Coordinates of N, CA and C in Angstrom, one line a residue:
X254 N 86.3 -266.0 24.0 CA 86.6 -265.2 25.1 C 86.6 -266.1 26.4
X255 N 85.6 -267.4 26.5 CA 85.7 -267.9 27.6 C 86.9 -268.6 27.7
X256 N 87.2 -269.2 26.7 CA 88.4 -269.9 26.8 C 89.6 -269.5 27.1
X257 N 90.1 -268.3 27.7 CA 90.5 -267.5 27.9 C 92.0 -266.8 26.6
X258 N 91.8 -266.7 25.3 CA 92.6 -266.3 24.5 C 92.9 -264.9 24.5
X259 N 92.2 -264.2 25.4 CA 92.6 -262.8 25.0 C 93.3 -262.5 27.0
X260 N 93.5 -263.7 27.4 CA 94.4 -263.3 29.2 C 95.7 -263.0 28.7
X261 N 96.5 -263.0 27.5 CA 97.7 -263.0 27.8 C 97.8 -260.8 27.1
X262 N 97.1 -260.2 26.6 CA 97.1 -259.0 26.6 C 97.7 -258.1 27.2
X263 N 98.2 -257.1 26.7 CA 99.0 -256.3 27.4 C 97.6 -255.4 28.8
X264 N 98.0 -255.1 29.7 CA 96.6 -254.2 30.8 C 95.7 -255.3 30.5
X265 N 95.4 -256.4 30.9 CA 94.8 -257.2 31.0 C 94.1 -257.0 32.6
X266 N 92.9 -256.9 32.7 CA 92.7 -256.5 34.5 C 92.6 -255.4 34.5
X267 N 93.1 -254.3 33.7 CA 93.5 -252.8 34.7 C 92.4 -252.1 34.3
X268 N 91.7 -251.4 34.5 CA 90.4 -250.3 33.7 C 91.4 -249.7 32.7
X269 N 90.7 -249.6 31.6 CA 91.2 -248.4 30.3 C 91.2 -247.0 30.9
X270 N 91.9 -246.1 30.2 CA 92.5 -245.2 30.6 C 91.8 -244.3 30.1
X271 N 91.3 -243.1 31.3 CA 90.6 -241.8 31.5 C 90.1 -241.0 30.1
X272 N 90.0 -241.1 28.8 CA 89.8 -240.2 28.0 C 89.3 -239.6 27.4
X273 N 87.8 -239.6 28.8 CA 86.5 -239.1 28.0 C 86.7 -237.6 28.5
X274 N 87.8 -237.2 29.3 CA 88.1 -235.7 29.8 C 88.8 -235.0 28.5
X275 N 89.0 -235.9 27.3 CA 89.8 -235.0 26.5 C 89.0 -234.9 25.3
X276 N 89.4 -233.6 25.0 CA 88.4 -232.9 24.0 C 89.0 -233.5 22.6
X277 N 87.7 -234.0 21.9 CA 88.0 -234.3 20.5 C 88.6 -233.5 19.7
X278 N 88.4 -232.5 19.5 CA 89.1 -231.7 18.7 C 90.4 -230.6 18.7
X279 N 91.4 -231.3 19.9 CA 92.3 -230.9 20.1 C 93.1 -232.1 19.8
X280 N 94.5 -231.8 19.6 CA 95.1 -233.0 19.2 C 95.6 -233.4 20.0
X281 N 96.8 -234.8 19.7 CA 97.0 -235.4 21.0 C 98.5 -234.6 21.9
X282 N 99.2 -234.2 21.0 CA 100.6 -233.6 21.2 C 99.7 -232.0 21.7
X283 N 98.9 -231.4 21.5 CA 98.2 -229.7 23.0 C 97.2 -230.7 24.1
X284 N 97.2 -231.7 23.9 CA 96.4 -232.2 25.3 C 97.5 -232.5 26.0
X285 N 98.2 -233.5 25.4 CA 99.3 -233.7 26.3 C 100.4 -232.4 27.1
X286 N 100.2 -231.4 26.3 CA 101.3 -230.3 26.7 C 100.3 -229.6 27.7
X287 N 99.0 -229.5 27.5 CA 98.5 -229.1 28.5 C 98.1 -229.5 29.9
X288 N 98.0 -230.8 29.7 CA 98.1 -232.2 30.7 C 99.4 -231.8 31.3
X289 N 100.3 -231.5 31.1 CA 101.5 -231.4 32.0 C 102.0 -230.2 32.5
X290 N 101.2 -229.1 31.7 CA 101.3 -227.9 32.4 C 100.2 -228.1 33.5
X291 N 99.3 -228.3 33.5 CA 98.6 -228.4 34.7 C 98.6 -228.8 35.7
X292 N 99.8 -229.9 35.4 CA 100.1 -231.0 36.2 C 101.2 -230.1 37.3
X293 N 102.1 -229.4 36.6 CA 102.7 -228.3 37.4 C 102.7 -227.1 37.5
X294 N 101.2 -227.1 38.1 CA 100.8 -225.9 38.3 C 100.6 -224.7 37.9
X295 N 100.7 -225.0 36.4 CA 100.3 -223.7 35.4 C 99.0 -223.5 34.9
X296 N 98.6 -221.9 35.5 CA 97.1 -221.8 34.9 C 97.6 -220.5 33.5
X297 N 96.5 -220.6 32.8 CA 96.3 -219.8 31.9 C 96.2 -218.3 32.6
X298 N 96.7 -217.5 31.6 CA 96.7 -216.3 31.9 C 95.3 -215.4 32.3
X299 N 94.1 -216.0 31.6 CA 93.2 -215.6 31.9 C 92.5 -216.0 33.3
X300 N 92.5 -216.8 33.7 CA 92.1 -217.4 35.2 C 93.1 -216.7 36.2
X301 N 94.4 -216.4 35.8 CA 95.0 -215.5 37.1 C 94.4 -214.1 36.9
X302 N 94.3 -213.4 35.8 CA 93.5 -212.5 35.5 C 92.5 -211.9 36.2
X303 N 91.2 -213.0 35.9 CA 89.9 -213.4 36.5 C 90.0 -213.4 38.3
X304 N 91.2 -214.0 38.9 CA 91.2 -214.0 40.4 C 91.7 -212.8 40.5
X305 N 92.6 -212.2 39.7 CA 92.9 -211.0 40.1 C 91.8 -209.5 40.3
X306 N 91.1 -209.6 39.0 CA 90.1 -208.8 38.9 C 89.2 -208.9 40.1
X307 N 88.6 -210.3 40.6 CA 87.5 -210.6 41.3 C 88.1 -210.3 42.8
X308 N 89.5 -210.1 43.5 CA 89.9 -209.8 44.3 C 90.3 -208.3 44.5
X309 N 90.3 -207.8 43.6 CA 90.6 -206.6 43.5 C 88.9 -205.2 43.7
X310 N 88.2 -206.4 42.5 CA 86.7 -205.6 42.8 C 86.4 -205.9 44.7
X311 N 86.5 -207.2 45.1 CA 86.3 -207.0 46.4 C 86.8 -206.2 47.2
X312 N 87.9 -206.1 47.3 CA 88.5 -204.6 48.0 C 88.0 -203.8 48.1
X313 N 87.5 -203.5 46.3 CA 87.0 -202.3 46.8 C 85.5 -201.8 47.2
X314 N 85.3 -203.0 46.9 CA 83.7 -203.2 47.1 C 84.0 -202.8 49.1
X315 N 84.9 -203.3 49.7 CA 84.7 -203.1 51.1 C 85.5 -202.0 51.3
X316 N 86.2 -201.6 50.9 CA 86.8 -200.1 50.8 C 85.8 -198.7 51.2
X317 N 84.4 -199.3 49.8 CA 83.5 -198.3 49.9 C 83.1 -198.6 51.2
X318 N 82.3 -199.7 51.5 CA 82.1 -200.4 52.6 C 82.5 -199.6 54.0
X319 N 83.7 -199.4 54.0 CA 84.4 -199.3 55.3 C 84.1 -197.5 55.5
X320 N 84.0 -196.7 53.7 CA 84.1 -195.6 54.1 C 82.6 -195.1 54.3
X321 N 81.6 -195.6 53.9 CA 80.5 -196.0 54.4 C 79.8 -195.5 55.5
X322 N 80.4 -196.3 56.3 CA 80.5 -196.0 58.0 C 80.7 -194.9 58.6
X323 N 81.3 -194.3 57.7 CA 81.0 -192.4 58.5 C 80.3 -191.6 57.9
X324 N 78.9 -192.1 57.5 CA 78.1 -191.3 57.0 C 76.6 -191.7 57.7
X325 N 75.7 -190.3 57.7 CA 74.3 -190.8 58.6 C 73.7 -191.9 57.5
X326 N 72.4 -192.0 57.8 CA 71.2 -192.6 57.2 C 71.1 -192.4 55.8
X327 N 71.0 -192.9 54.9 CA 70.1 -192.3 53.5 C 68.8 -192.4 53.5
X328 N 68.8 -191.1 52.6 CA 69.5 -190.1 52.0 C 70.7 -189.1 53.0
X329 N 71.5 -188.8 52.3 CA 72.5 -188.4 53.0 C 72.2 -187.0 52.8
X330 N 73.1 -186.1 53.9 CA 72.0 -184.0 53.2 C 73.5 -183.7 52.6
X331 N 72.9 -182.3 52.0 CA 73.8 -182.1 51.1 C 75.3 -182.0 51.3
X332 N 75.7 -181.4 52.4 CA 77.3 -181.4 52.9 C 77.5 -182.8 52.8
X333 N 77.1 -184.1 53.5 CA 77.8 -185.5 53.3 C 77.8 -185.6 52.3
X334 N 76.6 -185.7 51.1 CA 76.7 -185.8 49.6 C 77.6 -185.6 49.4
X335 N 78.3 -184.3 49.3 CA 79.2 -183.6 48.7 C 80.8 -184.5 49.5
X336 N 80.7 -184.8 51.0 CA 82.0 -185.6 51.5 C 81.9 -187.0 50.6
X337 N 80.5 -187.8 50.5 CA 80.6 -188.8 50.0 C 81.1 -188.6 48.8
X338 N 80.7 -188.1 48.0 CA 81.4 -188.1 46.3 C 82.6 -187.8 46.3
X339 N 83.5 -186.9 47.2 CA 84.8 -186.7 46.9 C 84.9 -188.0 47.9
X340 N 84.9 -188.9 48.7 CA 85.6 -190.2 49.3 C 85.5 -191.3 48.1
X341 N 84.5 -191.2 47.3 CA 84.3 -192.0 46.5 C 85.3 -191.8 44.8
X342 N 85.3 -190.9 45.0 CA 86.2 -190.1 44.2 C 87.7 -190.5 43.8
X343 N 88.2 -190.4 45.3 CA 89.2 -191.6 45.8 C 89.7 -193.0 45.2
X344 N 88.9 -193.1 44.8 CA 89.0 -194.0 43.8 C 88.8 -194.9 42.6
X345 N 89.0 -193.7 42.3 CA 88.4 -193.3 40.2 C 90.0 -193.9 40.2
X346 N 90.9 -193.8 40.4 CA 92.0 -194.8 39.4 C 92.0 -196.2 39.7
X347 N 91.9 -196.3 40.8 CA 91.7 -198.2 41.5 C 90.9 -198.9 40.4
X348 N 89.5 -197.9 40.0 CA 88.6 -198.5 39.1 C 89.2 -198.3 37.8
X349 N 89.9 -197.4 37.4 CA 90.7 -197.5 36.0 C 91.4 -198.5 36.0
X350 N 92.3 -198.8 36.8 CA 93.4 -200.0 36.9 C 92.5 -201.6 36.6
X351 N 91.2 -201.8 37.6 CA 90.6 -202.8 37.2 C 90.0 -202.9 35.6
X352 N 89.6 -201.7 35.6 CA 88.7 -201.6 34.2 C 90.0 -202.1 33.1
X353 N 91.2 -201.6 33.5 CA 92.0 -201.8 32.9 C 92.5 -203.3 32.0
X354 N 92.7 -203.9 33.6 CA 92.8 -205.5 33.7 C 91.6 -206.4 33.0
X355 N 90.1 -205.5 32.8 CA 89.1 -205.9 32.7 C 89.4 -206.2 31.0
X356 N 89.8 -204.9 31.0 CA 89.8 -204.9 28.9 C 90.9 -206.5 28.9
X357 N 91.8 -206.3 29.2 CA 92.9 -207.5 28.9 C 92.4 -208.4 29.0
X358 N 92.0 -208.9 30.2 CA 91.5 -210.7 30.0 C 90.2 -210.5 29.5
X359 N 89.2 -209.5 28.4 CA 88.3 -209.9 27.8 C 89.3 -210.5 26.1
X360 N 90.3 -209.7 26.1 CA 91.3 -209.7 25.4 C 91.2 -211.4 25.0
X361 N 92.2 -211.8 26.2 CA 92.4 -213.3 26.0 C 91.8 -214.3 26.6
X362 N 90.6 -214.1 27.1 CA 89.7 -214.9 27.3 C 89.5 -215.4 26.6
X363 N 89.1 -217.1 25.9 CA 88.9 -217.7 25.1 C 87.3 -218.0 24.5
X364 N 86.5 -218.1 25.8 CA 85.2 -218.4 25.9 C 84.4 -217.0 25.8
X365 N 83.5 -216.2 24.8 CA 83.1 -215.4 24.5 C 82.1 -214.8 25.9
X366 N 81.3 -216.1 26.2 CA 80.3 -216.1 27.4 C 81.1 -215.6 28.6
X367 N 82.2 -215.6 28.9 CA 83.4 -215.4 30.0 C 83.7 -214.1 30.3
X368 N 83.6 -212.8 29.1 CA 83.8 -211.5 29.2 C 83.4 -211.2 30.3
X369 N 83.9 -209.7 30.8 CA 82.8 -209.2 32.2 C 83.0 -207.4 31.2
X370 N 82.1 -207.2 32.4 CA 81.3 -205.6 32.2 C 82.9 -204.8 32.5
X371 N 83.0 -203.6 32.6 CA 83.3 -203.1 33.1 C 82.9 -202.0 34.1
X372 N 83.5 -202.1 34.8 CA 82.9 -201.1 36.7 C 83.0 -200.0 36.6
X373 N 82.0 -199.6 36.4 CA 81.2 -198.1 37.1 C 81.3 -197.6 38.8
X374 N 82.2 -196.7 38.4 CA 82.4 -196.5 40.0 C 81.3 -195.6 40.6
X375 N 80.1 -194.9 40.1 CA 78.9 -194.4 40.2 C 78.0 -195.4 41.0
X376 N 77.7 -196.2 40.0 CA 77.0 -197.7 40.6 C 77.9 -198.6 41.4
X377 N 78.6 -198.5 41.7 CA 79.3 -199.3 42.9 C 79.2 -198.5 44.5
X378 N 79.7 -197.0 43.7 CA 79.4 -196.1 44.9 C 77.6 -195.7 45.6
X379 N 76.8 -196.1 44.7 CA 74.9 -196.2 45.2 C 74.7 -196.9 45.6
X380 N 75.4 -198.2 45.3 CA 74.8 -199.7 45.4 C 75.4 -199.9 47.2
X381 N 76.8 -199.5 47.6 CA 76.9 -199.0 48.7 C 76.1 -198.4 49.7
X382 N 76.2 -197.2 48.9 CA 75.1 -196.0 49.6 C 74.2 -196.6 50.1
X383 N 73.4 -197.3 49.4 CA 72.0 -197.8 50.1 C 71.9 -198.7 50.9
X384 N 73.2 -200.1 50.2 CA 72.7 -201.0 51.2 C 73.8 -201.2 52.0
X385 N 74.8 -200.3 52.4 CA 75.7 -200.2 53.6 C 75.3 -199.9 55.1
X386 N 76.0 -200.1 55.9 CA 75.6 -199.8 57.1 C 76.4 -198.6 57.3
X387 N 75.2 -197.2 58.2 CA 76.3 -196.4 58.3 C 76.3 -196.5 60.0
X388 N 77.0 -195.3 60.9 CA 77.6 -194.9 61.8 C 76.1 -195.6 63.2
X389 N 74.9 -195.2 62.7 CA 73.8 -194.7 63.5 C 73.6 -196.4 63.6
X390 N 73.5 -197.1 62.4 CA 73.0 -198.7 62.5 C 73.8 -198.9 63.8
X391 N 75.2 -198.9 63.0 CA 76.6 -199.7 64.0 C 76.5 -199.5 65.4
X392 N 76.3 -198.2 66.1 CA 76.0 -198.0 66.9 C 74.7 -198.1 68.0
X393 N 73.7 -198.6 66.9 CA 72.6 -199.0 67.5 C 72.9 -200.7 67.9
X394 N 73.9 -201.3 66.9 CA 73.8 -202.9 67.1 C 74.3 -203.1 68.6
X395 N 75.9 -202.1 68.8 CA 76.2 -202.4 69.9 C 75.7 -201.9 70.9
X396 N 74.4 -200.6 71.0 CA 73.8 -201.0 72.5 C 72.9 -202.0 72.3
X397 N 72.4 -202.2 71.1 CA 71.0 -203.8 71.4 C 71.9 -204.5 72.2
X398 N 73.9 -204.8 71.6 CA 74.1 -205.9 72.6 C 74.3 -205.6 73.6
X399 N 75.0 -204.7 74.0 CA 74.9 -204.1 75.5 C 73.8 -204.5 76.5
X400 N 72.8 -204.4 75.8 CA 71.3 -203.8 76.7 C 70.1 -205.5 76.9
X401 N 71.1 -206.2 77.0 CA 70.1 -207.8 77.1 C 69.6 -207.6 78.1
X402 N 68.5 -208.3 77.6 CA 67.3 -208.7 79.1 C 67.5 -209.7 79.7
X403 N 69.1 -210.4 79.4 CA 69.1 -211.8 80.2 C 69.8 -211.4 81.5
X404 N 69.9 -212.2 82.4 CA 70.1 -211.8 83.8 C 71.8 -211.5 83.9
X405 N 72.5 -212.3 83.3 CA 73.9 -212.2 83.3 C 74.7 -211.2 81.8
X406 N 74.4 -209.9 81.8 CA 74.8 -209.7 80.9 C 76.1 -210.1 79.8
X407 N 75.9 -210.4 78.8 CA 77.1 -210.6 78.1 C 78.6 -209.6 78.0
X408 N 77.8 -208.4 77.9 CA 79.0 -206.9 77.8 C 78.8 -206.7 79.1
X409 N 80.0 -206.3 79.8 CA 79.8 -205.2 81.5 C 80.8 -203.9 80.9
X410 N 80.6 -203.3 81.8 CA 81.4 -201.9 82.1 C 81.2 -201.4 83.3
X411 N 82.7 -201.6 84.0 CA 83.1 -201.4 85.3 C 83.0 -199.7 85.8
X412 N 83.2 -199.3 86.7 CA 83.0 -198.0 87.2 C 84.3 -197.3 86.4
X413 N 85.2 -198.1 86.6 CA 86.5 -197.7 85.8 C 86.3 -197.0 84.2
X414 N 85.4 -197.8 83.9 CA 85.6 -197.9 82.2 C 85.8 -199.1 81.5
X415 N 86.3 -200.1 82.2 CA 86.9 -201.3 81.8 C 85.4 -202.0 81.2
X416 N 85.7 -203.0 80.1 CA 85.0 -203.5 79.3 C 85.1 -205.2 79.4
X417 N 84.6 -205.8 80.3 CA 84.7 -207.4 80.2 C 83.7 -208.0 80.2
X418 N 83.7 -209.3 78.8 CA 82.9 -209.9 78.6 C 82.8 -211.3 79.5
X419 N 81.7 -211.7 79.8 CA 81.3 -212.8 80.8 C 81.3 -213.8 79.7
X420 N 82.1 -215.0 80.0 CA 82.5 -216.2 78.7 C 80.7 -217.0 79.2
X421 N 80.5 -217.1 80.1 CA 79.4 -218.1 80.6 C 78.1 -217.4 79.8
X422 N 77.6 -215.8 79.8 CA 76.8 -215.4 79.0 C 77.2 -216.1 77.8
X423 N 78.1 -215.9 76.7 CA 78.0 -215.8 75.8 C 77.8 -217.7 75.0
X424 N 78.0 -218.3 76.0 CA 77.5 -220.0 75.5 C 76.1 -219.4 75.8
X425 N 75.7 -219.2 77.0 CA 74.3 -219.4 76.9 C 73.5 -218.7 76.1
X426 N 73.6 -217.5 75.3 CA 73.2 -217.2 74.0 C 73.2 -217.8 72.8
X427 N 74.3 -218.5 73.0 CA 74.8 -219.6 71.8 C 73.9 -220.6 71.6
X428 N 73.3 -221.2 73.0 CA 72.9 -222.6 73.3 C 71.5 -222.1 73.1
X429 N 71.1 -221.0 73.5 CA 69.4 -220.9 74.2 C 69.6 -219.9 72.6
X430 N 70.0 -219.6 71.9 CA 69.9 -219.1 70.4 C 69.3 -217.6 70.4
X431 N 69.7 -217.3 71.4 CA 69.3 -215.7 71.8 C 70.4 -214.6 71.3

């Protein structure tokens, strides 16, 4: 080796090539085919699936969210009860359609640990209920901001009605962490 008999080699100098990313037990002709799907930008049907689902549960996750907001405090009395369950109601098929997509990519998901539940629109609609904000919070946050004890208020309101914010308050809350 010192004498130098092995410099005339083909990659002589270069690092050996990447192949501790490839799985032994695939062969070399589906690594490669999948090495080049990837390469242009083909995912497996289950991962668009998976984004699909997980974008779709958000929605509705803020859906409930949004409809949330027009209800008092919980416990709710029984008239809202009764408005909440039919708003939530609203969307018993949105959750079919997911549950839907949910059965398919358990279908062809490959990895057994990768399955998901399927969504209970009950427990999505409580899990809201409790820890959403309703009408009374919201309304309480914007007079806390209204109502600072700092000298230059952040929010004004003119005799008019008009609503303008002072830019110079709002660094100094920023800076002084108020």
């Amino acid at each position: 080796m010192s004498k130098g008999e092995f410099r005339n080699l083909k990659g002589e100098g270069k690092p050996l090539s990447n192949n501790q990313n490839r799985n032994p037990y695939v062969d070399f002709i589906t690594h490669k085919l999948n090495e080049i799907l990837i390469e242009n930008g083909f995912s497996p049907e289950w991962i668009t699936l998976h984004k699909e689902i997980q974008d779709n549960k958000t929605r509705l996750r803020n859906d409930l969210l949004t409809e949330r907001k027009y209800f008092g405090p919980y416990p709710l009395s029984v008239e809202e009860n009764i408005k909440w369950s039919d708003r939530v109601y609203k969307y018993k098929e949105e959750v079919d359609k997911i549950n839907k997509k949910i059965t398919q990519y358990n279908l062809v998901v490959p990895i057994v640990n990768k399955q998901m539940l399927h969504i209970r629109l009950e427990s999505e609609a409580q899990k809201v209920l409790l820890d959403g904000k309703n009408c009374n919070e919201i309304l309480q946050f914007d007079t806390n901001m209204e109502r600072r004890s700092d000298s230059k208020p952040v929010i004004q309101t003119s005799s008019s009605g008009e609503v303008t914010v002072n830019l110079f308050s709002i660094f100094d809350c920023l800076f002084k962490g108020k």
